[in-house]
Amino acid sequence: MEDQVTPGHNRWHPDIPATVSVNPGAVFRMECKDWTDGQILNNDDPSDIRNVNLNRT
């Protein structure tokens, strides 16, 4: 999310306006980053956890 031109949601909060609305019953797809903004990789390397930057949004 840090690299996005328009900041996305990193949580649900009533003061953050919705990015999109979906009609009831409609099928939709969304993509989301994990809580670390992609810092933890799927390579079983424990240093990903040790080195995670908690100041990234």
CSV table of N, CA and C in Angstrom, one decimal:
chain,number,residue,atom,x,y,z
A,1,MET,N,0.8,-1.2,0.0
A,1,MET,CA,0.0,0.0,0.0
A,1,MET,C,0.9,1.3,0.0
A,2,GLU,N,2.0,1.1,0.5
A,2,GLU,CA,2.9,2.3,0.6
A,2,GLU,C,3.3,2.9,-0.8
A,3,ASP,N,3.3,2.0,-1.8
A,3,ASP,CA,3.7,2.5,-3.1
A,3,ASP,C,2.5,2.9,-4.0
A,4,GLN,N,1.2,2.8,-3.5
A,4,GLN,CA,0.1,3.2,-4.3
A,4,GLN,C,0.0,4.7,-4.4
A,5,VAL,N,-0.5,5.1,-5.6
A,5,VAL,CA,-0.7,6.6,-5.8
A,5,VAL,C,-1.8,7.1,-4.9
A,6,THR,N,-2.9,6.4,-4.9
A,6,THR,CA,-4.1,6.7,-4.0
A,6,THR,C,-4.0,5.7,-2.8
A,7,PRO,N,-3.8,6.2,-1.6
A,7,PRO,CA,-3.7,5.2,-0.5
A,7,PRO,C,-5.0,4.4,-0.4
A,8,GLY,N,-4.8,3.1,-0.1
A,8,GLY,CA,-5.9,2.2,0.1
A,8,GLY,C,-6.3,2.1,1.6
A,9,HIS,N,-7.3,1.3,1.8
A,9,HIS,CA,-7.7,1.0,3.2
A,9,HIS,C,-6.7,0.0,3.8
A,10,ASN,N,-6.3,0.2,5.0
A,10,ASN,CA,-5.5,-0.8,5.7
A,10,ASN,C,-6.3,-1.3,6.9
A,11,ARG,N,-7.6,-0.8,7.1
A,11,ARG,CA,-8.5,-1.3,8.1
A,11,ARG,C,-9.9,-0.8,7.8
A,12,TRP,N,-10.9,-1.3,8.5
A,12,TRP,CA,-12.2,-0.8,8.3
A,12,TRP,C,-12.5,0.3,9.4
A,13,HIS,N,-12.8,1.5,8.9
A,13,HIS,CA,-13.1,2.6,9.9
A,13,HIS,C,-14.2,3.4,9.3
A,14,PRO,N,-15.2,3.8,10.1
A,14,PRO,CA,-16.3,4.6,9.6
A,14,PRO,C,-16.0,6.0,9.0
A,15,ASP,N,-14.8,6.5,9.4
A,15,ASP,CA,-14.4,7.9,8.9
A,15,ASP,C,-13.7,7.8,7.6
A,16,ILE,N,-13.3,6.6,7.1
A,16,ILE,CA,-12.7,6.4,5.8
A,16,ILE,C,-13.7,6.2,4.8
A,17,PRO,N,-13.9,7.0,3.8
A,17,PRO,CA,-14.9,6.8,2.8
A,17,PRO,C,-14.7,5.5,2.0
A,18,ALA,N,-15.8,4.9,1.6
A,18,ALA,CA,-15.7,3.6,0.8
A,18,ALA,C,-15.0,3.9,-0.5
A,19,THR,N,-14.2,3.0,-1.0
A,19,THR,CA,-13.6,3.1,-2.3
A,19,THR,C,-14.6,2.6,-3.4
A,20,VAL,N,-15.4,1.7,-3.1
A,20,VAL,CA,-16.3,1.1,-4.1
A,20,VAL,C,-17.6,0.6,-3.3
A,21,SER,N,-18.7,0.6,-4.0
A,21,SER,CA,-19.9,0.0,-3.5
A,21,SER,C,-20.4,-1.2,-4.3
A,22,VAL,N,-21.0,-2.2,-3.7
A,22,VAL,CA,-21.5,-3.3,-4.5
A,22,VAL,C,-22.9,-3.6,-4.1
A,23,ASN,N,-23.7,-3.9,-5.1
A,23,ASN,CA,-25.1,-4.1,-4.9
A,23,ASN,C,-25.3,-5.4,-4.2
A,24,PRO,N,-26.3,-5.5,-3.3
A,24,PRO,CA,-26.6,-6.8,-2.6
A,24,PRO,C,-26.8,-7.9,-3.6
A,25,GLY,N,-26.2,-9.0,-3.3
A,25,GLY,CA,-26.3,-10.2,-4.1
A,25,GLY,C,-25.3,-10.2,-5.3
A,26,ALA,N,-24.6,-9.1,-5.5
A,26,ALA,CA,-23.6,-9.1,-6.6
A,26,ALA,C,-22.4,-9.9,-6.3
A,27,VAL,N,-21.7,-10.5,-7.3
A,27,VAL,CA,-20.5,-11.2,-7.1
A,27,VAL,C,-19.4,-10.2,-7.4
A,28,PHE,N,-18.4,-10.1,-6.5
A,28,PHE,CA,-17.2,-9.2,-6.8
A,28,PHE,C,-15.9,-9.9,-6.3
A,29,ARG,N,-14.9,-9.4,-6.8
A,29,ARG,CA,-13.5,-9.9,-6.4
A,29,ARG,C,-12.7,-8.7,-5.9
A,30,MET,N,-11.9,-9.0,-4.9
A,30,MET,CA,-11.0,-7.9,-4.4
A,30,MET,C,-9.7,-8.6,-4.1
A,31,GLU,N,-8.7,-7.8,-4.1
A,31,GLU,CA,-7.3,-8.2,-3.7
A,31,GLU,C,-6.9,-7.3,-2.5
A,32,CYS,N,-6.2,-8.0,-1.6
A,32,CYS,CA,-5.7,-7.2,-0.5
A,32,CYS,C,-4.3,-7.7,0.0
A,33,LYS,N,-3.6,-6.8,0.5
A,33,LYS,CA,-2.3,-7.1,1.0
A,33,LYS,C,-2.4,-7.6,2.4
A,34,ASP,N,-1.4,-8.3,2.9
A,34,ASP,CA,-1.4,-8.7,4.3
A,34,ASP,C,-1.0,-7.5,5.2
A,35,TRP,N,-1.1,-7.7,6.5
A,35,TRP,CA,-0.9,-6.6,7.4
A,35,TRP,C,0.5,-6.0,7.4
A,36,THR,N,1.5,-6.7,6.7
A,36,THR,CA,2.8,-6.1,6.7
A,36,THR,C,3.1,-5.4,5.3
A,37,ASP,N,2.1,-5.3,4.5
A,37,ASP,CA,2.2,-4.7,3.2
A,37,ASP,C,3.2,-5.4,2.3
A,38,GLY,N,3.2,-6.8,2.4
A,38,GLY,CA,4.0,-7.6,1.5
A,38,GLY,C,5.4,-7.8,2.0
A,39,GLN,N,5.7,-7.5,3.2
A,39,GLN,CA,7.1,-7.7,3.7
A,39,GLN,C,7.4,-9.1,4.0
A,40,ILE,N,6.4,-9.9,4.4
A,40,ILE,CA,6.6,-11.3,4.8
A,40,ILE,C,6.4,-12.1,3.5
A,41,LEU,N,7.4,-12.8,3.1
A,41,LEU,CA,7.3,-13.6,1.8
A,41,LEU,C,7.0,-15.0,2.1
A,42,ASN,N,6.6,-15.8,1.1
A,42,ASN,CA,6.4,-17.2,1.2
A,42,ASN,C,7.6,-18.0,0.9
A,43,ASN,N,8.7,-17.8,1.7
A,43,ASN,CA,9.9,-18.5,1.4
A,43,ASN,C,10.5,-19.1,2.7
A,44,ASP,N,9.7,-19.2,3.7
A,44,ASP,CA,10.0,-19.9,5.0
A,44,ASP,C,11.3,-19.3,5.6
A,45,ASP,N,11.6,-18.0,5.4
A,45,ASP,CA,12.7,-17.4,6.0
A,45,ASP,C,12.3,-16.6,7.2
A,46,PRO,N,12.8,-17.1,8.4
A,46,PRO,CA,12.3,-16.4,9.6
A,46,PRO,C,12.8,-15.0,9.8
A,47,SER,N,13.8,-14.6,9.0
A,47,SER,CA,14.2,-13.2,9.1
A,47,SER,C,13.2,-12.2,8.5
A,48,ASP,N,12.2,-12.7,7.7
A,48,ASP,CA,11.1,-11.9,7.3
A,48,ASP,C,10.3,-11.3,8.5
A,49,ILE,N,10.1,-12.2,9.5
A,49,ILE,CA,9.4,-11.7,10.8
A,49,ILE,C,10.3,-10.8,11.6
A,50,ARG,N,11.6,-11.2,11.7
A,50,ARG,CA,12.5,-10.4,12.5
A,50,ARG,C,12.7,-9.0,12.0
A,51,ASN,N,12.7,-8.9,10.7
A,51,ASN,CA,13.0,-7.6,10.0
A,51,ASN,C,11.8,-6.8,9.6
A,52,VAL,N,10.6,-7.2,10.0
A,52,VAL,CA,9.4,-6.5,9.5
A,52,VAL,C,9.4,-5.1,10.0
A,53,ASN,N,9.1,-4.1,9.2
A,53,ASN,CA,9.1,-2.7,9.5
A,53,ASN,C,7.6,-2.4,10.0
A,54,LEU,N,7.4,-2.2,11.2
A,54,LEU,CA,6.0,-2.0,11.8
A,54,LEU,C,5.6,-0.6,11.5
A,55,ASN,N,6.4,0.3,11.0
A,55,ASN,CA,6.0,1.7,10.7
A,55,ASN,C,5.4,1.8,9.3
A,56,ARG,N,5.4,0.8,8.5
A,56,ARG,CA,4.8,0.8,7.1
A,56,ARG,C,3.3,0.7,7.3
A,57,THR,N,2.6,1.4,6.4
A,57,THR,CA,1.1,1.2,6.5
A,57,THR,C,0.6,0.4,5.3
